[in-house]
XYZ file of C-alpha atoms in Angstrom:
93
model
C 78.688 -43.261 7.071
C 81.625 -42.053 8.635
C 83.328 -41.907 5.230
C 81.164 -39.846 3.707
C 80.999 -36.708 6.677
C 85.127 -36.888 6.393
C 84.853 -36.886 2.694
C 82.785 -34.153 2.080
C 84.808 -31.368 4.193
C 87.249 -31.936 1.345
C 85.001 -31.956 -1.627
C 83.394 -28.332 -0.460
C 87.520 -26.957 0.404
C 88.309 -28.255 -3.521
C 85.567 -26.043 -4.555
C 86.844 -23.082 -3.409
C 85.130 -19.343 -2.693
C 84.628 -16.889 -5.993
C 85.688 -13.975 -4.837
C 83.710 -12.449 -7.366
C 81.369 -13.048 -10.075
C 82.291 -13.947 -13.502
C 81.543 -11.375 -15.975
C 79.403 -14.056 -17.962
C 75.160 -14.509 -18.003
C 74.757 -17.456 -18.630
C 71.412 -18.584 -20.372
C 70.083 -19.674 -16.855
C 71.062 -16.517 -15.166
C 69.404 -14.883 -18.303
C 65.759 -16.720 -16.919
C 66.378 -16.311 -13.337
C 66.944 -12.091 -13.785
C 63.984 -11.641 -16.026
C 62.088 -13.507 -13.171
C 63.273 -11.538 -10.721
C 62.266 -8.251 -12.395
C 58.902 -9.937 -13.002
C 57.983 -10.705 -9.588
C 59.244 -7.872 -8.394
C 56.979 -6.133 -11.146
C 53.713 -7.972 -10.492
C 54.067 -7.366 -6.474
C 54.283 -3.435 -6.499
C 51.202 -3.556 -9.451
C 49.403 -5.527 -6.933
C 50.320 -3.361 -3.601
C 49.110 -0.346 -5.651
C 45.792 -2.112 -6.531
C 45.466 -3.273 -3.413
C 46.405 0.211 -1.539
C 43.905 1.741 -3.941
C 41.392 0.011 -2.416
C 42.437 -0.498 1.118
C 39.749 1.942 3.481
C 42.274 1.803 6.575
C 44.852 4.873 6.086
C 47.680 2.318 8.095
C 47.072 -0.565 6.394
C 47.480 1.628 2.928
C 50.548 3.003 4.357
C 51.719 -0.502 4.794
C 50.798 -1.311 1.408
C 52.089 1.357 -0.135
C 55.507 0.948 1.603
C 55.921 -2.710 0.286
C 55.047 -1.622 -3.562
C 58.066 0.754 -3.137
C 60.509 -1.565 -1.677
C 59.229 -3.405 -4.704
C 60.260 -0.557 -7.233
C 63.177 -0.160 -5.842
C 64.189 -3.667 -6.091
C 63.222 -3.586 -9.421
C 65.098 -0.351 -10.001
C 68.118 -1.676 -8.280
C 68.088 -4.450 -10.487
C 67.550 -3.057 -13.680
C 70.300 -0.160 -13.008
C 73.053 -3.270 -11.925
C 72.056 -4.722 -15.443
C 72.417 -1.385 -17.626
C 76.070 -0.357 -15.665
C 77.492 -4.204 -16.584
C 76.119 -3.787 -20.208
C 78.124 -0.517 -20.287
C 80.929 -2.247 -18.927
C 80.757 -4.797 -21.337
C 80.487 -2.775 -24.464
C 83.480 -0.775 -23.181
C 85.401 -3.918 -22.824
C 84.672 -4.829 -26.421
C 85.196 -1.512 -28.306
């Protein structure tokens, strides 16, 4: 047992920190962004339903405020995507 908690300070300092990310998707990355975008989709459709049919004016507000941390998310997300496929077609022309 004691092997193993002296052995594994080691394993994580040959790992090393990425200073940055590598300019690759990778097929799982691929899945895990378009998930993002899709939950972030389907919660700001569902706080507008919902806030369209929410009576209390501060629970709308509420609402309402979480669908457009939603967009933005989504926004943010999608606008990080279209500046590294610029990036990307600049690299290769």
């Amino acid at each position: 047992m004691q092997q193993q908690q002296q052995q594994q300070p080691s394993m994580n300092q040959q790992q090393g920190i990425m200073p940055q990310p590598p300019n690759v998707v990778t097929s799982k990355d691929h899945l895990y962004i378009t998930d993002m975008l899709s939950w972030n989709l389907l919660a700001m459709k569902k706080c507008h339903f919902y806030a369209g049919h929410c009576t209390d004016p501060e629970v709308k507000a509420v609402i309402d405020k979480a669908g457009q941390m939603h967009k933005q998310h989504y926004e943010r997300i999608l606008q990080h995507l279209q500046t590294q496929n610029q990036m990307t077609t600049q690299a290769l022309q």
